[in-house]
Amino acid sequence: MCGTCGCSENTEQSSAPRVVPLEQRVLAKNDELAESNRAWLRERGVVAINLMSSPGAGKTTLLERTLRDFTGAAVGVVEGDQETDFDAARLRAAGCSAVQLNTGTGCHLDAAMVRRGLEELQPPAGSVVFVENVGNLVCPALFDLGEQAGVVIASVPEGEDKPLKYPHMFRAADVVLLNKTDLLPHLAFDVRRFEENARRINPQVRVLPVSALRGSGLDQWYCWLEAQLPVAAG
């Protein structure tokens, strides 16, 4: 088993009749808690965005840049990592309220963890809360946290085939940010092919090429983010 997510491994000890019911129970309980989170956020007029990616794709750099540039609403962060509070410290230094959640051996955040983070964060009405999930392209896609939208950050060095290799993650995304486009002159990467692969998995997904480091393409990210806000908070 993979921590709390119920993912099975092909070992002699594993048996499908036991693994599948366990995974179903874990996910069903999580979904109940996620709906409770969703109601909690809705009552407060808070938008929650689940940020997911592989390690090193640029989630924290994107958040630092967003904190500097985005003026549409107050921003808070629930930060997930297995260990350390490095990223939360970076975001606090950028002027953001951030709560650190460490999962230990866990490979993702779940709805119960996020609820604890939200209660500690106490985001103001009309604000945006980014949930920076643990770097992982598998398990986070399975767990509803109560978010309004899911955003996957992919990066140019990872290659064009990631949507096909990790379909559940890209199927769960409302938006894919293709980050590190500043590296395109140095790598053999076809943006159009990446977009085609992403839409092959999820025909409705929006793919936004950006560079969190240079700032290019981020206007369209901020426009999308602005559109997620409640009308009363605009």
JSON list of C-alpha atoms in Angstrom, two decimals:
[
{"chain": "A", "resi": 1, "resn": "MET", "atom": "CA", "xyz": [0.00, 0.00, 0.00]},
{"chain": "A", "resi": 2, "resn": "CYS", "atom": "CA", "xyz": [1.11, 3.57, -0.69]},
{"chain": "A", "resi": 3, "resn": "GLY", "atom": "CA", "xyz": [0.56, 5.37, 2.64]},
{"chain": "A", "resi": 4, "resn": "THR", "atom": "CA", "xyz": [-3.04, 6.44, 3.13]},
{"chain": "A", "resi": 5, "resn": "CYS", "atom": "CA", "xyz": [-4.01, 6.57, -0.54]},
{"chain": "A", "resi": 6, "resn": "GLY", "atom": "CA", "xyz": [-4.55, 2.83, -0.93]},
{"chain": "A", "resi": 7, "resn": "CYS", "atom": "CA", "xyz": [-2.45, 2.50, -4.09]},
{"chain": "A", "resi": 8, "resn": "SER", "atom": "CA", "xyz": [-1.42, -1.12, -4.45]},
{"chain": "A", "resi": 9, "resn": "GLU", "atom": "CA", "xyz": [2.01, -2.43, -5.35]},
{"chain": "A", "resi": 10, "resn": "ASN", "atom": "CA", "xyz": [2.68, -5.70, -7.16]},
{"chain": "A", "resi": 11, "resn": "THR", "atom": "CA", "xyz": [4.10, -7.71, -4.28]},
{"chain": "A", "resi": 12, "resn": "GLU", "atom": "CA", "xyz": [3.39, -11.27, -3.28]},
{"chain": "A", "resi": 13, "resn": "GLN", "atom": "CA", "xyz": [1.57, -9.99, -0.19]},
{"chain": "A", "resi": 14, "resn": "SER", "atom": "CA", "xyz": [-0.85, -7.79, -2.20]},
{"chain": "A", "resi": 15, "resn": "SER", "atom": "CA", "xyz": [-4.26, -9.14, -3.17]},
{"chain": "A", "resi": 16, "resn": "ALA", "atom": "CA", "xyz": [-6.83, -7.22, -5.22]},
{"chain": "A", "resi": 17, "resn": "PRO", "atom": "CA", "xyz": [-9.90, -8.39, -3.24]},
{"chain": "A", "resi": 18, "resn": "ARG", "atom": "CA", "xyz": [-8.49, -6.68, -0.11]},
{"chain": "A", "resi": 19, "resn": "VAL", "atom": "CA", "xyz": [-6.87, -3.64, -1.75]},
{"chain": "A", "resi": 20, "resn": "VAL", "atom": "CA", "xyz": [-9.83, -2.42, -3.79]},
{"chain": "A", "resi": 21, "resn": "PRO", "atom": "CA", "xyz": [-12.39, -2.22, -0.92]},
{"chain": "A", "resi": 22, "resn": "LEU", "atom": "CA", "xyz": [-9.82, -0.45, 1.27]},
{"chain": "A", "resi": 23, "resn": "GLU", "atom": "CA", "xyz": [-9.12, 2.15, -1.42]},
{"chain": "A", "resi": 24, "resn": "GLN", "atom": "CA", "xyz": [-12.86, 2.67, -1.93]},
{"chain": "A", "resi": 25, "resn": "ARG", "atom": "CA", "xyz": [-13.41, 3.26, 1.79]},
{"chain": "A", "resi": 26, "resn": "VAL", "atom": "CA", "xyz": [-10.51, 5.70, 2.04]},
{"chain": "A", "resi": 27, "resn": "LEU", "atom": "CA", "xyz": [-11.69, 7.71, -0.96]},
{"chain": "A", "resi": 28, "resn": "ALA", "atom": "CA", "xyz": [-15.35, 7.71, 0.16]},
{"chain": "A", "resi": 29, "resn": "LYS", "atom": "CA", "xyz": [-14.43, 9.10, 3.58]},
{"chain": "A", "resi": 30, "resn": "ASN", "atom": "CA", "xyz": [-12.18, 11.71, 1.97]},
{"chain": "A", "resi": 31, "resn": "ASP", "atom": "CA", "xyz": [-14.96, 12.77, -0.41]},
{"chain": "A", "resi": 32, "resn": "GLU", "atom": "CA", "xyz": [-17.31, 13.37, 2.55]},
{"chain": "A", "resi": 33, "resn": "LEU", "atom": "CA", "xyz": [-14.72, 15.59, 4.21]},
{"chain": "A", "resi": 34, "resn": "ALA", "atom": "CA", "xyz": [-14.03, 17.39, 0.92]},
{"chain": "A", "resi": 35, "resn": "GLU", "atom": "CA", "xyz": [-17.71, 18.32, 0.60]},
{"chain": "A", "resi": 36, "resn": "SER", "atom": "CA", "xyz": [-17.56, 19.70, 4.14]},
{"chain": "A", "resi": 37, "resn": "ASN", "atom": "CA", "xyz": [-14.51, 21.78, 3.15]},
{"chain": "A", "resi": 38, "resn": "ARG", "atom": "CA", "xyz": [-16.31, 23.01, 0.06]},
{"chain": "A", "resi": 39, "resn": "ALA", "atom": "CA", "xyz": [-19.26, 24.19, 2.16]},
{"chain": "A", "resi": 40, "resn": "TRP", "atom": "CA", "xyz": [-16.89, 25.84, 4.69]},
{"chain": "A", "resi": 41, "resn": "LEU", "atom": "CA", "xyz": [-15.18, 27.76, 1.88]},
{"chain": "A", "resi": 42, "resn": "ARG", "atom": "CA", "xyz": [-18.42, 28.71, 0.17]},
{"chain": "A", "resi": 43, "resn": "GLU", "atom": "CA", "xyz": [-19.90, 30.11, 3.38]},
{"chain": "A", "resi": 44, "resn": "ARG", "atom": "CA", "xyz": [-16.86, 32.37, 3.71]},
{"chain": "A", "resi": 45, "resn": "GLY", "atom": "CA", "xyz": [-16.69, 33.39, 0.06]},
{"chain": "A", "resi": 46, "resn": "VAL", "atom": "CA", "xyz": [-13.19, 31.88, -0.29]},
{"chain": "A", "resi": 47, "resn": "VAL", "atom": "CA", "xyz": [-11.83, 30.32, -3.50]},
{"chain": "A", "resi": 48, "resn": "ALA", "atom": "CA", "xyz": [-9.52, 27.32, -3.06]},
{"chain": "A", "resi": 49, "resn": "ILE", "atom": "CA", "xyz": [-7.18, 26.23, -5.88]},
{"chain": "A", "resi": 50, "resn": "ASN", "atom": "CA", "xyz": [-5.41, 22.87, -5.71]},
{"chain": "A", "resi": 51, "resn": "LEU", "atom": "CA", "xyz": [-1.90, 23.24, -7.21]},
{"chain": "A", "resi": 52, "resn": "MET", "atom": "CA", "xyz": [-0.37, 19.93, -8.29]},
{"chain": "A", "resi": 53, "resn": "SER", "atom": "CA", "xyz": [2.84, 19.01, -10.08]},
{"chain": "A", "resi": 54, "resn": "SER", "atom": "CA", "xyz": [5.90, 16.82, -10.01]},
{"chain": "A", "resi": 55, "resn": "PRO", "atom": "CA", "xyz": [8.72, 17.99, -7.71]},
{"chain": "A", "resi": 56, "resn": "GLY", "atom": "CA", "xyz": [10.63, 20.94, -9.16]},
{"chain": "A", "resi": 57, "resn": "ALA", "atom": "CA", "xyz": [8.05, 22.01, -11.74]},
{"chain": "A", "resi": 58, "resn": "GLY", "atom": "CA", "xyz": [7.86, 25.47, -10.17]},
{"chain": "A", "resi": 59, "resn": "LYS", "atom": "CA", "xyz": [4.79, 25.63, -7.90]},
{"chain": "A", "resi": 60, "resn": "THR", "atom": "CA", "xyz": [6.41, 27.78, -5.23]},
{"chain": "A", "resi": 61, "resn": "THR", "atom": "CA", "xyz": [8.11, 30.09, -7.75]},
{"chain": "A", "resi": 62, "resn": "LEU", "atom": "CA", "xyz": [4.75, 30.55, -9.47]},
{"chain": "A", "resi": 63, "resn": "LEU", "atom": "CA", "xyz": [3.13, 31.42, -6.14]},
{"chain": "A", "resi": 64, "resn": "GLU", "atom": "CA", "xyz": [5.88, 33.92, -5.29]},
{"chain": "A", "resi": 65, "resn": "ARG", "atom": "CA", "xyz": [5.35, 35.64, -8.64]},
{"chain": "A", "resi": 66, "resn": "THR", "atom": "CA", "xyz": [1.56, 35.56, -8.25]},
{"chain": "A", "resi": 67, "resn": "LEU", "atom": "CA", "xyz": [1.85, 37.17, -4.82]},
{"chain": "A", "resi": 68, "resn": "ARG", "atom": "CA", "xyz": [3.82, 40.03, -6.35]},
{"chain": "A", "resi": 69, "resn": "ASP", "atom": "CA", "xyz": [1.64, 40.57, -9.41]},
{"chain": "A", "resi": 70, "resn": "PHE", "atom": "CA", "xyz": [-1.94, 39.53, -8.65]},
{"chain": "A", "resi": 71, "resn": "THR", "atom": "CA", "xyz": [-4.03, 42.29, -7.07]},
{"chain": "A", "resi": 72, "resn": "GLY", "atom": "CA", "xyz": [-7.50, 40.83, -7.50]},
{"chain": "A", "resi": 73, "resn": "ALA", "atom": "CA", "xyz": [-7.78, 39.38, -3.98]},
{"chain": "A", "resi": 74, "resn": "ALA", "atom": "CA", "xyz": [-5.90, 38.57, -0.81]},
{"chain": "A", "resi": 75, "resn": "VAL", "atom": "CA", "xyz": [-3.95, 35.31, -1.11]},
{"chain": "A", "resi": 76, "resn": "GLY", "atom": "CA", "xyz": [-3.19, 32.63, 1.46]},
{"chain": "A", "resi": 77, "resn": "VAL", "atom": "CA", "xyz": [-1.44, 29.28, 1.08]},
{"chain": "A", "resi": 78, "resn": "VAL", "atom": "CA", "xyz": [-1.79, 25.84, 2.62]},
{"chain": "A", "resi": 79, "resn": "GLU", "atom": "CA", "xyz": [1.61, 24.32, 1.92]},
{"chain": "A", "resi": 80, "resn": "GLY", "atom": "CA", "xyz": [2.10, 20.56, 1.67]},
{"chain": "A", "resi": 81, "resn": "ASP", "atom": "CA", "xyz": [5.45, 18.77, 1.86]},
{"chain": "A", "resi": 82, "resn": "GLN", "atom": "CA", "xyz": [6.66, 15.53, 3.34]},
{"chain": "A", "resi": 83, "resn": "GLU", "atom": "CA", "xyz": [9.20, 17.37, 5.48]},
{"chain": "A", "resi": 84, "resn": "THR", "atom": "CA", "xyz": [10.60, 20.90, 6.13]},
{"chain": "A", "resi": 85, "resn": "ASP", "atom": "CA", "xyz": [8.88, 24.28, 6.00]},
{"chain": "A", "resi": 86, "resn": "PHE", "atom": "CA", "xyz": [11.19, 25.74, 3.34]},
{"chain": "A", "resi": 87, "resn": "ASP", "atom": "CA", "xyz": [8.45, 26.63, 0.87]},
{"chain": "A", "resi": 88, "resn": "ALA", "atom": "CA", "xyz": [6.11, 28.08, 3.49]},
{"chain": "A", "resi": 89, "resn": "ALA", "atom": "CA", "xyz": [8.98, 30.25, 4.73]},
{"chain": "A", "resi": 90, "resn": "ARG", "atom": "CA", "xyz": [9.59, 31.50, 1.18]},
{"chain": "A", "resi": 91, "resn": "LEU", "atom": "CA", "xyz": [5.95, 32.46, 0.81]},
{"chain": "A", "resi": 92, "resn": "ARG", "atom": "CA", "xyz": [5.79, 34.21, 4.18]},
{"chain": "A", "resi": 93, "resn": "ALA", "atom": "CA", "xyz": [8.88, 36.18, 3.18]},
{"chain": "A", "resi": 94, "resn": "ALA", "atom": "CA", "xyz": [6.95, 37.25, 0.06]},
{"chain": "A", "resi": 95, "resn": "GLY", "atom": "CA", "xyz": [4.22, 38.67, 2.29]},
{"chain": "A", "resi": 96, "resn": "CYS", "atom": "CA", "xyz": [1.73, 35.78, 2.30]},
{"chain": "A", "resi": 97, "resn": "SER", "atom": "CA", "xyz": [-0.05, 34.03, 5.15]},
{"chain": "A", "resi": 98, "resn": "ALA", "atom": "CA", "xyz": [1.02, 30.38, 4.84]},
{"chain": "A", "resi": 99, "resn": "VAL", "atom": "CA", "xyz": [0.33, 27.26, 6.91]},
{"chain": "A", "resi": 100, "resn": "GLN", "atom": "CA", "xyz": [2.72, 24.32, 6.62]},
{"chain": "A", "resi": 101, "resn": "LEU", "atom": "CA", "xyz": [1.38, 20.75, 6.52]},
{"chain": "A", "resi": 102, "resn": "ASN", "atom": "CA", "xyz": [3.95, 17.94, 6.66]},
{"chain": "A", "resi": 103, "resn": "THR", "atom": "CA", "xyz": [2.76, 14.52, 5.53]},
{"chain": "A", "resi": 104, "resn": "GLY", "atom": "CA", "xyz": [5.75, 12.43, 6.68]},
{"chain": "A", "resi": 105, "resn": "THR", "atom": "CA", "xyz": [5.60, 9.30, 4.52]},
{"chain": "A", "resi": 106, "resn": "GLY", "atom": "CA", "xyz": [2.38, 10.44, 2.85]},
{"chain": "A", "resi": 107, "resn": "CYS", "atom": "CA", "xyz": [2.56, 11.25, -0.85]},
{"chain": "A", "resi": 108, "resn": "HIS", "atom": "CA", "xyz": [-0.35, 13.75, -0.99]},
{"chain": "A", "resi": 109, "resn": "LEU", "atom": "CA", "xyz": [-2.60, 16.01, 1.02]},
{"chain": "A", "resi": 110, "resn": "ASP", "atom": "CA", "xyz": [-6.10, 14.84, 1.89]},
{"chain": "A", "resi": 111, "resn": "ALA", "atom": "CA", "xyz": [-9.29, 16.67, 2.82]},
{"chain": "A", "resi": 112, "resn": "ALA", "atom": "CA", "xyz": [-8.81, 16.24, 6.59]},
{"chain": "A", "resi": 113, "resn": "MET", "atom": "CA", "xyz": [-5.31, 17.77, 6.46]},
{"chain": "A", "resi": 114, "resn": "VAL", "atom": "CA", "xyz": [-6.55, 20.68, 4.37]},
{"chain": "A", "resi": 115, "resn": "ARG", "atom": "CA", "xyz": [-9.40, 21.36, 6.79]},
{"chain": "A", "resi": 116, "resn": "ARG", "atom": "CA", "xyz": [-6.89, 21.67, 9.64]},
{"chain": "A", "resi": 117, "resn": "GLY", "atom": "CA", "xyz": [-4.82, 24.00, 7.49]},
{"chain": "A", "resi": 118, "resn": "LEU", "atom": "CA", "xyz": [-7.83, 26.17, 6.61]},
{"chain": "A", "resi": 119, "resn": "GLU", "atom": "CA", "xyz": [-8.90, 26.47, 10.23]},
{"chain": "A", "resi": 120, "resn": "GLU", "atom": "CA", "xyz": [-5.39, 27.61, 11.16]},
{"chain": "A", "resi": 121, "resn": "LEU", "atom": "CA", "xyz": [-5.11, 29.95, 8.19]},
{"chain": "A", "resi": 122, "resn": "GLN", "atom": "CA", "xyz": [-8.59, 31.52, 8.64]},
{"chain": "A", "resi": 123, "resn": "PRO", "atom": "CA", "xyz": [-8.68, 33.11, 5.18]},
{"chain": "A", "resi": 124, "resn": "PRO", "atom": "CA", "xyz": [-10.68, 36.34, 4.93]},
{"chain": "A", "resi": 125, "resn": "ALA", "atom": "CA", "xyz": [-13.85, 36.58, 2.86]},
{"chain": "A", "resi": 126, "resn": "GLY", "atom": "CA", "xyz": [-13.23, 37.11, -0.84]},
{"chain": "A", "resi": 127, "resn": "SER", "atom": "CA", "xyz": [-9.70, 35.71, -0.70]},
{"chain": "A", "resi": 128, "resn": "VAL", "atom": "CA", "xyz": [-7.94, 32.98, -2.68]},
{"chain": "A", "resi": 129, "resn": "VAL", "atom": "CA", "xyz": [-6.32, 30.01, -0.94]},
{"chain": "A", "resi": 130, "resn": "PHE", "atom": "CA", "xyz": [-3.77, 28.04, -2.90]},
{"chain": "A", "resi": 131, "resn": "VAL", "atom": "CA", "xyz": [-3.24, 24.49, -1.68]},
{"chain": "A", "resi": 132, "resn": "GLU", "atom": "CA", "xyz": [0.28, 23.61, -2.79]},
{"chain": "A", "resi": 133, "resn": "ASN", "atom": "CA", "xyz": [0.09, 19.84, -2.86]},
{"chain": "A", "resi": 134, "resn": "VAL", "atom": "CA", "xyz": [2.98, 17.44, -2.34]},
{"chain": "A", "resi": 135, "resn": "GLY", "atom": "CA", "xyz": [5.09, 17.10, -5.49]},
{"chain": "A", "resi": 136, "resn": "ASN", "atom": "CA", "xyz": [3.68, 13.95, -7.11]},
{"chain": "A", "resi": 137, "resn": "LEU", "atom": "CA", "xyz": [1.90, 13.26, -10.40]},
{"chain": "A", "resi": 138, "resn": "VAL", "atom": "CA", "xyz": [-0.05, 10.24, -9.12]},
{"chain": "A", "resi": 139, "resn": "CYS", "atom": "CA", "xyz": [-1.79, 10.25, -5.74]},
{"chain": "A", "resi": 140, "resn": "PRO", "atom": "CA", "xyz": [-2.89, 13.92, -5.49]},
{"chain": "A", "resi": 141, "resn": "ALA", "atom": "CA", "xyz": [-5.13, 13.42, -8.53]},
{"chain": "A", "resi": 142, "resn": "LEU", "atom": "CA", "xyz": [-7.24, 10.90, -6.59]},
{"chain": "A", "resi": 143, "resn": "PHE", "atom": "CA", "xyz": [-8.06, 13.09, -3.60]},
{"chain": "A", "resi": 144, "resn": "ASP", "atom": "CA", "xyz": [-10.69, 15.82, -3.66]},
{"chain": "A", "resi": 145, "resn": "LEU", "atom": "CA", "xyz": [-9.72, 18.49, -1.13]},
{"chain": "A", "resi": 146, "resn": "GLY", "atom": "CA", "xyz": [-12.84, 20.64, -1.47]},
{"chain": "A", "resi": 147, "resn": "GLU", "atom": "CA", "xyz": [-11.18, 22.95, -4.00]},
{"chain": "A", "resi": 148, "resn": "GLN", "atom": "CA", "xyz": [-12.99, 25.02, -6.58]},
{"chain": "A", "resi": 149, "resn": "ALA", "atom": "CA", "xyz": [-10.49, 24.16, -9.30]},
{"chain": "A", "resi": 150, "resn": "GLY", "atom": "CA", "xyz": [-7.42, 22.03, -9.92]},
{"chain": "A", "resi": 151, "resn": "VAL", "atom": "CA", "xyz": [-4.31, 23.42, -11.60]},
{"chain": "A", "resi": 152, "resn": "VAL", "atom": "CA", "xyz": [-1.48, 21.20, -12.82]},
{"chain": "A", "resi": 153, "resn": "ILE", "atom": "CA", "xyz": [1.94, 22.75, -13.39]},
{"chain": "A", "resi": 154, "resn": "ALA", "atom": "CA", "xyz": [4.06, 20.92, -15.92]},
{"chain": "A", "resi": 155, "resn": "SER", "atom": "CA", "xyz": [7.50, 22.12, -16.95]},
{"chain": "A", "resi": 156, "resn": "VAL", "atom": "CA", "xyz": [9.31, 22.05, -20.27]},
{"chain": "A", "resi": 157, "resn": "PRO", "atom": "CA", "xyz": [12.24, 19.89, -19.01]},
{"chain": "A", "resi": 158, "resn": "GLU", "atom": "CA", "xyz": [9.79, 17.12, -18.09]},
{"chain": "A", "resi": 159, "resn": "GLY", "atom": "CA", "xyz": [8.96, 16.40, -21.73]},
{"chain": "A", "resi": 160, "resn": "GLU", "atom": "CA", "xyz": [5.90, 16.46, -23.97]},
{"chain": "A", "resi": 161, "resn": "ASP", "atom": "CA", "xyz": [4.60, 13.03, -22.97]},
{"chain": "A", "resi": 162, "resn": "LYS", "atom": "CA", "xyz": [3.66, 13.69, -19.33]},
{"chain": "A", "resi": 163, "resn": "PRO", "atom": "CA", "xyz": [-0.10, 13.97, -20.02]},
{"chain": "A", "resi": 164, "resn": "LEU", "atom": "CA", "xyz": [-0.05, 10.52, -21.61]},
{"chain": "A", "resi": 165, "resn": "LYS", "atom": "CA", "xyz": [2.07, 8.97, -18.87]},
{"chain": "A", "resi": 166, "resn": "TYR", "atom": "CA", "xyz": [0.00, 10.46, -16.01]},
{"chain": "A", "resi": 167, "resn": "PRO", "atom": "CA", "xyz": [-3.53, 10.67, -17.45]},
{"chain": "A", "resi": 168, "resn": "HIS", "atom": "CA", "xyz": [-5.38, 10.78, -14.12]},
{"chain": "A", "resi": 169, "resn": "MET", "atom": "CA", "xyz": [-3.54, 13.93, -13.10]},
{"chain": "A", "resi": 170, "resn": "PHE", "atom": "CA", "xyz": [-4.21, 15.77, -16.35]},
{"chain": "A", "resi": 171, "resn": "ARG", "atom": "CA", "xyz": [-7.80, 14.53, -16.44]},
{"chain": "A", "resi": 172, "resn": "ALA", "atom": "CA", "xyz": [-8.31, 16.12, -13.00]},
{"chain": "A", "resi": 173, "resn": "ALA", "atom": "CA", "xyz": [-7.03, 19.53, -14.14]},
{"chain": "A", "resi": 174, "resn": "ASP", "atom": "CA", "xyz": [-9.10, 22.56, -15.07]},
{"chain": "A", "resi": 175, "resn": "VAL", "atom": "CA", "xyz": [-5.94, 24.38, -16.18]},
{"chain": "A", "resi": 176, "resn": "VAL", "atom": "CA", "xyz": [-2.45, 23.21, -17.09]},
{"chain": "A", "resi": 177, "resn": "LEU", "atom": "CA", "xyz": [0.33, 25.76, -16.74]},
{"chain": "A", "resi": 178, "resn": "LEU", "atom": "CA", "xyz": [3.26, 24.79, -18.95]},
{"chain": "A", "resi": 179, "resn": "ASN", "atom": "CA", "xyz": [6.07, 26.40, -16.97]},
{"chain": "A", "resi": 180, "resn": "LYS", "atom": "CA", "xyz": [9.72, 27.17, -17.72]},
{"chain": "A", "resi": 181, "resn": "THR", "atom": "CA", "xyz": [9.06, 28.21, -21.29]},
{"chain": "A", "resi": 182, "resn": "ASP", "atom": "CA", "xyz": [12.17, 30.39, -20.98]},
{"chain": "A", "resi": 183, "resn": "LEU", "atom": "CA", "xyz": [14.08, 27.13, -21.52]},
{"chain": "A", "resi": 184, "resn": "LEU", "atom": "CA", "xyz": [12.47, 26.38, -24.90]},
{"chain": "A", "resi": 185, "resn": "PRO", "atom": "CA", "xyz": [15.44, 27.72, -26.93]},
{"chain": "A", "resi": 186, "resn": "HIS", "atom": "CA", "xyz": [17.68, 25.19, -25.20]},
{"chain": "A", "resi": 187, "resn": "LEU", "atom": "CA", "xyz": [15.52, 22.05, -25.35]},
{"chain": "A", "resi": 188, "resn": "ALA", "atom": "CA", "xyz": [13.83, 19.93, -27.99]},
{"chain": "A", "resi": 189, "resn": "PHE", "atom": "CA", "xyz": [10.25, 20.49, -26.83]},
{"chain": "A", "resi": 190, "resn": "ASP", "atom": "CA", "xyz": [7.19, 20.91, -29.04]},
{"chain": "A", "resi": 191, "resn": "VAL", "atom": "CA", "xyz": [4.58, 23.05, -27.25]},
{"chain": "A", "resi": 192, "resn": "ARG", "atom": "CA", "xyz": [1.87, 22.15, -29.75]},
{"chain": "A", "resi": 193, "resn": "ARG", "atom": "CA", "xyz": [2.47, 18.44, -29.24]},
{"chain": "A", "resi": 194, "resn": "PHE", "atom": "CA", "xyz": [2.26, 18.88, -25.46]},
{"chain": "A", "resi": 195, "resn": "GLU", "atom": "CA", "xyz": [-1.06, 20.72, -25.85]},
{"chain": "A", "resi": 196, "resn": "GLU", "atom": "CA", "xyz": [-2.37, 17.99, -28.15]},
{"chain": "A", "resi": 197, "resn": "ASN", "atom": "CA", "xyz": [-1.39, 15.32, -25.62]},
{"chain": "A", "resi": 198, "resn": "ALA", "atom": "CA", "xyz": [-3.07, 17.21, -22.79]},
{"chain": "A", "resi": 199, "resn": "ARG", "atom": "CA", "xyz": [-6.30, 17.65, -24.77]},
{"chain": "A", "resi": 200, "resn": "ARG", "atom": "CA", "xyz": [-6.22, 14.03, -25.84]},
{"chain": "A", "resi": 201, "resn": "ILE", "atom": "CA", "xyz": [-6.60, 13.16, -22.16]},
{"chain": "A", "resi": 202, "resn": "ASN", "atom": "CA", "xyz": [-8.82, 16.11, -21.21]},
{"chain": "A", "resi": 203, "resn": "PRO", "atom": "CA", "xyz": [-10.49, 17.84, -24.18]},
{"chain": "A", "resi": 204, "resn": "GLN", "atom": "CA", "xyz": [-11.77, 20.72, -22.01]},
{"chain": "A", "resi": 205, "resn": "VAL", "atom": "CA", "xyz": [-8.50, 21.61, -20.30]},
{"chain": "A", "resi": 206, "resn": "ARG", "atom": "CA", "xyz": [-6.89, 25.02, -20.81]},
{"chain": "A", "resi": 207, "resn": "VAL", "atom": "CA", "xyz": [-3.14, 24.94, -21.46]},
{"chain": "A", "resi": 208, "resn": "LEU", "atom": "CA", "xyz": [-1.30, 28.17, -20.66]},
{"chain": "A", "resi": 209, "resn": "PRO", "atom": "CA", "xyz": [2.42, 28.37, -21.56]},
{"chain": "A", "resi": 210, "resn": "VAL", "atom": "CA", "xyz": [4.17, 30.53, -18.94]},
{"chain": "A", "resi": 211, "resn": "SER", "atom": "CA", "xyz": [7.49, 31.33, -17.36]},
{"chain": "A", "resi": 212, "resn": "ALA", "atom": "CA", "xyz": [7.15, 31.95, -13.63]},
{"chain": "A", "resi": 213, "resn": "LEU", "atom": "CA", "xyz": [10.79, 33.08, -13.59]},
{"chain": "A", "resi": 214, "resn": "ARG", "atom": "CA", "xyz": [10.53, 35.64, -16.42]},
{"chain": "A", "resi": 215, "resn": "GLY", "atom": "CA", "xyz": [6.84, 36.48, -16.04]},
{"chain": "A", "resi": 216, "resn": "SER", "atom": "CA", "xyz": [5.92, 35.72, -19.63]},
{"chain": "A", "resi": 217, "resn": "GLY", "atom": "CA", "xyz": [2.40, 34.42, -20.23]},
{"chain": "A", "resi": 218, "resn": "LEU", "atom": "CA", "xyz": [1.26, 35.11, -16.68]},
{"chain": "A", "resi": 219, "resn": "ASP", "atom": "CA", "xyz": [-1.33, 37.71, -17.67]},
{"chain": "A", "resi": 220, "resn": "GLN", "atom": "CA", "xyz": [-3.57, 34.92, -18.96]},
{"chain": "A", "resi": 221, "resn": "TRP", "atom": "CA", "xyz": [-3.05, 33.04, -15.67]},
{"chain": "A", "resi": 222, "resn": "TYR", "atom": "CA", "xyz": [-4.12, 36.11, -13.69]},
{"chain": "A", "resi": 223, "resn": "CYS", "atom": "CA", "xyz": [-7.16, 36.59, -15.94]},
{"chain": "A", "resi": 224, "resn": "TRP", "atom": "CA", "xyz": [-8.23, 33.01, -15.31]},
{"chain": "A", "resi": 225, "resn": "LEU", "atom": "CA", "xyz": [-7.68, 33.45, -11.58]},
{"chain": "A", "resi": 226, "resn": "GLU", "atom": "CA", "xyz": [-9.70, 36.67, -11.54]},
{"chain": "A", "resi": 227, "resn": "ALA", "atom": "CA", "xyz": [-12.58, 34.83, -13.21]},
{"chain": "A", "resi": 228, "resn": "GLN", "atom": "CA", "xyz": [-12.71, 32.33, -10.33]},
{"chain": "A", "resi": 229, "resn": "LEU", "atom": "CA", "xyz": [-13.50, 35.03, -7.75]},
{"chain": "A", "resi": 230, "resn": "PRO", "atom": "CA", "xyz": [-17.03, 35.55, -6.45]},
{"chain": "A", "resi": 231, "resn": "VAL", "atom": "CA", "xyz": [-18.75, 38.50, -8.08]},
{"chain": "A", "resi": 232, "resn": "ALA", "atom": "CA", "xyz": [-19.10, 40.22, -4.71]},
{"chain": "A", "resi": 233, "resn": "ALA", "atom": "CA", "xyz": [-15.33, 40.09, -4.22]},
{"chain": "A", "resi": 234, "resn": "GLY", "atom": "CA", "xyz": [-14.48, 41.63, -7.60]}
]
